Each structure stands twice: as structure tokens, then as C-alpha cells.
């Protein structure tokens, strides 16, 4: 096994090596993501949609996130494990955020939390970082603000949009985050933010000029068929493979072909 990744490894990768982050939600997805060489495994609240079948990420609870973070933690041996803080678990106050972040660090193998928001969340990020909770930021298209944004819309277009994004990025860095996810923003804006910041940026739908990239694992595996954003590249069609395998099993059971002698005991 390569050396265990920690927060310093991630920070030191800026301008040295592109960072790979994958989402995982359970033991097998974390195990295979870990074996791929990815430096970060994120138990994203995308869990709500791609695994639990909710319409958006707002419904998922702290308990559900803890349960899946524990499972992913059992498969994550080398990568740095980050847990997403769900909607409503950090918005009320920095104290509420700290109490819930503590649950992730105490009750699961997570080594960091991620939370959405820029300038408005800076005080909360600072409060956590000052109390030894490593924080990954997340700005741009923040899915937990789905209702407020009027849908999943690219953020930061135009000069005003870029200014707002840059303020968010600086605020997250100054508050002490060790890295920041840039989601759903123009590639040029992501490039400018990446060169401005001293912490690594990890892009999703933010073009090539970020310090690293992340995709939702079930999207890249072809295992989520409800909605595929433009920025997703499918590296496999696991959903179709599953469907075909289930159909073959169905046929063989129906036709009396399974189990064969080789699958039966004397
Ligand atoms: O929830 C998630 O999977 C995320 C990634 C898309 C960054 O936040």
C-alpha cells in the first residue's frame, strides 16, 4: 500500500500533481476507489440521490451520512476520507456545525468534513478549523442551495459572477479550509481562482484548470440514470451490465438452467 494520504499530502500537491477525488458511499465503492490511487474519497451527500433515490440532496440526515461514512471507511485504507455535512447540519450556527462535525470525526473514520458556501460560511469554517476539524470548502453550484438557485445552474458567469466567486474562494481559504471544491462554473473562472488561491481547487463541471477533479462515482460508472449533467464522462455502463446480468439470471432460473451441477453439492 502506498503511504496514507493526509491533509498535508493534499496541500502539498498544489502545482505538483493533479489531485483525484472520487465519491464512495459504502464498503465496495470505497475499496475500489481506494485501489484506483485516488488521493481523496468523499462520502458526498450525492448519496441522497444516487444511492438512496431521493429527488435532491436536501433530505439526507446526519444519521444516514454517518452510517454510510462508517461503511465507506471500512473500504478506505489509504485515501483521505472526507464526509459531506448534510443540509441543515451546519447552517444554524458555528456551534451546531462543530457538534455535528465532531460526530463525523468521532463516530466514523472520516478525517475531514466538507461544507457548502463561501463568504456566508466563512465564520463557520474558521470556527471548525480553530477546533481541529479539517474543512474542505465547496463553492459555485452548491446543490444544497438548489431551491434558492432556482435549479442546478452554472454559477459565476460574467464579471459580476466571477467577482462573487472569487470573494467566496478567498473567504474559504482565509477561514482556513485546506482545499475547495469548485462546482458548475466556467472553466476560465475556475482557472483564475486556481491561480489566485494557495490551497488546491478540486473541480466538478469547472474545466481542466483546477488542481484536481472529482466526479460522482455512480455517474462515471453509468449507475445513475435519472439525470446526467454535461460535465459527466461515463467510464463504464455498470447499470446496463447489472440489468443484463439480472436478466440472464432470471432466464436461467425460469428455464431451469441454474443452478447447474457445478453449483450444486453431492
Ligand atoms: O455530494 C457530492 O458528491 C459532492 C461532490 C459532487 C463534490 O459534493
Short mmCIF file of C-alpha atoms and ligand atoms in Angstrom, two decimals:
data_model
loop_
_atom_site.label_atom_id
_atom_site.label_comp_id
_atom_site.label_asym_id
_atom_site.label_seq_id
_atom_site.Cartn_x
_atom_site.Cartn_y
_atom_site.Cartn_z
CA UNK A 1 0.00 0.00 0.00
CA UNK A 2 1.23 3.50 -0.83
CA UNK A 3 1.62 5.92 2.04
CA UNK A 4 -1.59 7.00 3.81
CA UNK A 5 -2.78 10.35 2.46
CA UNK A 6 -3.31 13.13 4.99
CA UNK A 7 -4.25 16.78 4.88
CA UNK A 8 -0.63 17.83 4.34
CA UNK A 9 -0.30 15.48 1.36
CA UNK A 10 -3.29 17.21 -0.24
CA UNK A 11 -1.99 20.73 0.42
CA UNK A 12 1.47 19.83 -0.91
CA UNK A 13 0.01 18.56 -4.20
CA UNK A 14 -0.85 22.10 -5.35
CA UNK A 15 1.19 22.89 -8.50
CA UNK A 16 2.90 19.49 -8.21
CA UNK A 17 0.44 16.76 -9.11
CA UNK A 18 -3.23 16.68 -10.11
CA UNK A 19 -5.49 15.52 -7.30
CA UNK A 20 -8.04 12.77 -7.89
CA UNK A 21 -11.13 12.63 -5.70
CA UNK A 22 -13.88 10.03 -6.02
CA UNK A 23 -17.13 9.73 -4.14
CA UNK A 24 -17.94 6.49 -2.32
CA UNK A 25 -20.91 5.50 -0.23
CA UNK A 26 -20.24 2.01 1.04
CA UNK A 27 -17.54 -0.63 1.57
CA UNK A 28 -17.10 -1.85 -2.05
CA UNK A 29 -17.18 1.58 -3.70
CA UNK A 30 -14.62 2.89 -1.20
CA UNK A 31 -12.43 -0.20 -1.58
CA UNK A 32 -12.23 0.07 -5.37
CA UNK A 33 -11.87 3.85 -5.29
CA UNK A 34 -9.03 3.45 -2.80
CA UNK A 35 -7.32 0.87 -5.04
CA UNK A 36 -7.55 3.24 -8.05
CA UNK A 37 -4.96 5.52 -6.47
CA UNK A 38 -7.39 8.41 -5.83
CA UNK A 39 -6.00 10.59 -3.06
CA UNK A 40 -9.38 11.59 -1.61
CA UNK A 41 -12.57 9.63 -1.05
CA UNK A 42 -15.58 11.79 -0.41
CA UNK A 43 -18.72 10.40 1.13
CA UNK A 44 -20.76 13.02 -0.71
CA UNK A 45 -24.32 13.89 0.12
CA UNK A 46 -24.94 12.95 -3.55
CA UNK A 47 -25.56 9.67 -1.68
CA UNK A 48 -29.09 11.03 -1.22
CA UNK A 49 -29.81 10.91 -4.94
CA UNK A 50 -27.57 8.28 -6.48
CA UNK A 51 -27.90 5.61 -3.77
CA UNK A 52 -30.93 6.41 -1.64
CA UNK A 53 -33.12 7.64 -4.51
CA UNK A 54 -34.18 10.99 -3.06
CA UNK A 55 -35.00 13.77 -5.56
CA UNK A 56 -32.25 16.07 -4.29
CA UNK A 57 -29.64 16.23 -1.53
CA UNK A 58 -31.74 18.16 0.98
CA UNK A 59 -33.50 15.25 2.66
CA UNK A 60 -30.49 13.26 3.78
CA UNK A 61 -29.85 13.24 7.52
CA UNK A 62 -26.74 13.26 9.68
CA UNK A 63 -27.57 9.69 10.79
CA UNK A 64 -27.71 8.45 7.18
CA UNK A 65 -24.43 10.18 6.34
CA UNK A 66 -22.78 8.71 9.45
CA UNK A 67 -23.98 5.21 8.57
CA UNK A 68 -22.57 5.38 5.02
CA UNK A 69 -19.36 7.11 6.11
CA UNK A 70 -18.70 4.23 8.52
CA UNK A 71 -19.26 1.71 5.70
CA UNK A 72 -17.03 3.62 3.25
CA UNK A 73 -14.42 3.98 5.98
CA UNK A 74 -14.07 0.20 6.16
CA UNK A 75 -13.00 0.13 2.49
CA UNK A 76 -10.84 3.24 2.58
CA UNK A 77 -7.34 2.16 3.58
CA UNK A 78 -5.01 4.74 2.05
CA UNK A 79 -7.00 7.68 0.67
CA UNK A 80 -8.01 10.69 2.77
CA UNK A 81 -11.63 10.23 3.85
CA UNK A 82 -13.91 13.28 3.74
CA UNK A 83 -17.56 13.35 4.82
CA UNK A 84 -20.12 15.81 3.50
CA UNK A 85 -22.11 17.66 6.12
CA UNK A 86 -25.77 17.44 5.10
CA UNK A 87 -28.16 20.34 4.63
CA UNK A 88 -29.26 21.85 7.94
CA UNK A 89 -26.45 20.27 9.97
CA UNK A 90 -24.18 23.33 9.95
CA UNK A 91 -26.30 26.32 8.88
CA UNK A 92 -27.77 27.28 12.25
CA UNK A 93 -24.57 28.32 14.00
CA UNK A 94 -20.85 27.54 14.19
CA UNK A 95 -21.56 25.63 17.42
CA UNK A 96 -24.13 23.43 15.69
CA UNK A 97 -21.62 22.86 12.87
CA UNK A 98 -18.91 21.89 15.36
CA UNK A 99 -21.19 19.49 17.22
CA UNK A 100 -22.14 17.69 14.01
CA UNK A 101 -18.60 17.77 12.59
CA UNK A 102 -17.44 16.14 15.85
CA UNK A 103 -19.87 13.29 15.24
CA UNK A 104 -18.21 12.58 11.88
CA UNK A 105 -14.71 12.65 13.35
CA UNK A 106 -15.61 10.67 16.49
CA UNK A 107 -18.17 8.15 15.20
CA UNK A 108 -16.70 7.40 11.75
CA UNK A 109 -13.20 7.11 10.24
CA UNK A 110 -13.71 10.47 8.40
CA UNK A 111 -10.67 12.71 8.64
CA UNK A 112 -12.32 15.89 7.41
CA UNK A 113 -15.72 17.37 6.63
CA UNK A 114 -16.90 19.27 3.57
CA UNK A 115 -19.48 22.02 3.66
CA UNK A 116 -21.05 24.24 1.04
CA UNK A 117 -20.83 28.02 0.97
CA UNK A 118 -18.32 30.86 0.61
CA UNK A 119 -18.37 34.26 2.33
CA UNK A 120 -21.52 33.36 4.30
CA UNK A 121 -19.95 30.20 5.72
CA UNK A 122 -16.50 31.66 6.43
CA UNK A 123 -17.11 32.18 10.17
CA UNK A 124 -18.33 28.60 10.49
CA UNK A 125 -15.30 27.24 8.63
CA UNK A 126 -12.98 29.29 10.87
CA UNK A 127 -14.77 28.03 13.99
CA UNK A 128 -14.26 24.40 12.91
CA UNK A 129 -10.66 24.80 11.77
CA UNK A 130 -9.76 26.55 15.06
CA UNK A 131 -11.09 23.46 16.84
CA UNK A 132 -9.03 20.94 14.85
CA UNK A 133 -11.63 19.99 12.26
CA UNK A 134 -10.08 19.98 8.76
CA UNK A 135 -12.56 21.58 6.34
CA UNK A 136 -12.93 21.22 2.59
CA UNK A 137 -14.96 24.09 1.13
CA UNK A 138 -17.43 23.90 -1.75
CA UNK A 139 -18.45 26.94 -3.81
CA UNK A 140 -20.11 27.75 -7.14
CA UNK A 141 -23.05 25.46 -7.89
CA UNK A 142 -23.85 24.29 -4.39
CA UNK A 143 -26.56 21.60 -4.70
CA UNK A 144 -27.89 22.20 -1.17
CA UNK A 145 -28.96 25.69 -2.39
CA UNK A 146 -30.96 24.08 -5.21
CA UNK A 147 -34.21 25.88 -4.28
CA UNK A 148 -32.51 29.22 -3.79
CA UNK A 149 -30.64 28.97 -7.12
CA UNK A 150 -33.87 28.02 -8.93
CA UNK A 151 -32.37 24.71 -10.06
CA UNK A 152 -28.91 23.38 -10.86
CA UNK A 153 -27.49 26.39 -12.67
CA UNK A 154 -23.94 27.23 -13.72
CA UNK A 155 -22.68 29.92 -11.34
CA UNK A 156 -20.15 32.72 -11.77
CA UNK A 157 -20.91 33.76 -15.34
CA UNK A 158 -19.95 37.34 -16.31
CA UNK A 159 -17.67 39.76 -14.49
CA UNK A 160 -20.01 40.20 -11.51
CA UNK A 161 -20.39 36.44 -11.17
CA UNK A 162 -16.64 35.99 -11.27
CA UNK A 163 -16.15 38.68 -8.61
CA UNK A 164 -18.61 36.95 -6.28
CA UNK A 165 -16.96 33.57 -6.84
CA UNK A 166 -13.51 35.00 -6.23
CA UNK A 167 -14.71 36.56 -2.95
CA UNK A 168 -16.16 33.20 -1.90
CA UNK A 169 -12.95 31.38 -2.80
CA UNK A 170 -10.77 33.85 -0.88
CA UNK A 171 -13.10 33.75 2.13
CA UNK A 172 -12.97 29.94 2.30
CA UNK A 173 -9.18 29.97 2.08
CA UNK A 174 -8.78 32.75 4.65
CA UNK A 175 -11.10 30.87 7.01
CA UNK A 176 -8.61 28.01 6.99
CA UNK A 177 -10.01 25.41 4.57
CA UNK A 178 -7.27 23.16 3.19
CA UNK A 179 -8.94 22.80 -0.23
CA UNK A 180 -12.10 23.82 -2.03
CA UNK A 181 -14.45 22.16 -4.50
CA UNK A 182 -15.40 24.36 -7.47
CA UNK A 183 -18.66 23.09 -8.94
CA UNK A 184 -20.53 24.14 -12.07
CA UNK A 185 -18.60 27.26 -13.00
CA UNK A 186 -17.00 28.45 -16.28
CA UNK A 187 -13.57 26.94 -16.94
CA UNK A 188 -11.98 30.39 -17.17
CA UNK A 189 -13.28 31.40 -13.74
CA UNK A 190 -12.03 28.13 -12.23
CA UNK A 191 -8.59 28.73 -13.79
CA UNK A 192 -8.40 32.27 -12.36
CA UNK A 193 -9.46 31.09 -8.89
CA UNK A 194 -6.99 28.21 -9.02
CA UNK A 195 -4.08 30.55 -9.78
CA UNK A 196 -5.21 33.04 -7.14
CA UNK A 197 -5.53 30.54 -4.28
CA UNK A 198 -2.70 28.83 -2.43
CA UNK A 199 -4.94 25.89 -1.45
CA UNK A 200 -5.85 23.22 -4.04
CA UNK A 201 -9.08 23.53 -6.00
CA UNK A 202 -10.97 20.40 -6.98
CA UNK A 203 -13.27 20.84 -9.94
CA UNK A 204 -16.52 19.23 -10.97
CA UNK A 205 -18.00 20.85 -14.05
CA UNK A 206 -15.31 23.51 -13.73
CA UNK A 207 -12.97 22.67 -16.64
CA UNK A 208 -9.42 21.48 -16.78
CA UNK A 209 -7.59 24.26 -14.94
CA UNK A 210 -8.30 23.11 -11.40
CA UNK A 211 -5.72 21.41 -9.19
CA UNK A 212 -7.82 18.26 -9.14
CA UNK A 213 -11.02 16.68 -10.40
CA UNK A 214 -13.92 14.83 -8.86
CA UNK A 215 -16.96 13.12 -10.35
CA UNK A 216 -19.84 11.44 -8.62
CA UNK A 217 -18.81 7.79 -8.82
CA UNK A 218 -22.23 6.48 -9.78
CA UNK A 219 -22.30 8.98 -12.68
CA UNK A 220 -18.91 7.93 -14.02
CA UNK A 221 -19.84 4.27 -13.64
CA UNK A 222 -23.15 4.68 -15.50
CA UNK A 223 -25.02 3.64 -12.38
CA UNK A 224 -27.42 6.57 -12.09
CA UNK A 225 -29.93 7.07 -14.86
CA UNK A 226 -32.10 9.91 -13.58
CA UNK A 227 -30.05 12.85 -14.83
CA UNK A 228 -26.60 13.20 -16.39
CA UNK A 229 -25.07 16.68 -16.35
CA UNK A 230 -22.96 17.84 -19.33
CA UNK A 231 -19.74 17.61 -17.32
CA UNK A 232 -20.08 13.88 -16.61
CA UNK A 233 -17.97 11.43 -18.59
CA UNK A 234 -19.13 7.84 -18.29
CA UNK A 235 -16.20 5.45 -17.92
CA UNK A 236 -18.43 2.38 -17.68
CA UNK A 237 -22.02 1.24 -18.10
CA UNK A 238 -22.40 -0.68 -14.86
CA UNK A 239 -26.16 -0.08 -14.72
CA UNK A 240 -26.61 -1.80 -18.10
CA UNK A 241 -24.22 -4.60 -17.08
CA UNK A 242 -26.29 -5.16 -13.90
CA UNK A 243 -29.53 -5.21 -15.83
CA UNK A 244 -28.16 -7.74 -18.33
CA UNK A 245 -26.80 -9.98 -15.55
CA UNK A 246 -30.12 -9.88 -13.65
CA UNK A 247 -31.99 -10.74 -16.86
CA UNK A 248 -29.69 -13.70 -17.58
CA UNK A 249 -30.20 -14.94 -14.01
CA UNK A 250 -33.94 -14.53 -14.42
CA UNK A 251 -33.89 -16.54 -17.67
CA UNK A 252 -31.69 -19.30 -16.32
CA UNK A 253 -33.81 -19.71 -13.20
CA UNK A 254 -37.00 -19.67 -15.26
CA UNK A 255 -35.59 -22.21 -17.78
CA UNK A 256 -34.21 -24.48 -15.08
CA UNK A 257 -30.59 -23.90 -16.24
CA UNK A 258 -29.36 -22.54 -12.91
CA UNK A 259 -28.05 -23.99 -10.67
CA UNK A 260 -26.01 -26.44 -12.76
CA UNK A 261 -24.18 -29.43 -11.33
CA UNK A 262 -21.06 -27.31 -10.79
CA UNK A 263 -23.04 -25.08 -8.43
CA UNK A 264 -24.63 -27.97 -6.53
CA UNK A 265 -23.40 -30.15 -3.67
CA UNK A 266 -23.23 -34.00 -3.88
O1 LIG B 1 -22.03 15.28 -2.82
C1 LIG B 1 -21.10 15.14 -3.62
O2 LIG B 1 -20.88 14.07 -4.21
C2 LIG B 1 -20.25 16.30 -3.85
C3 LIG B 1 -19.29 16.23 -5.00
C4 LIG B 1 -20.02 16.36 -6.26
C5 LIG B 1 -18.21 17.24 -4.89
O3 LIG B 1 -20.36 17.26 -3.19
#
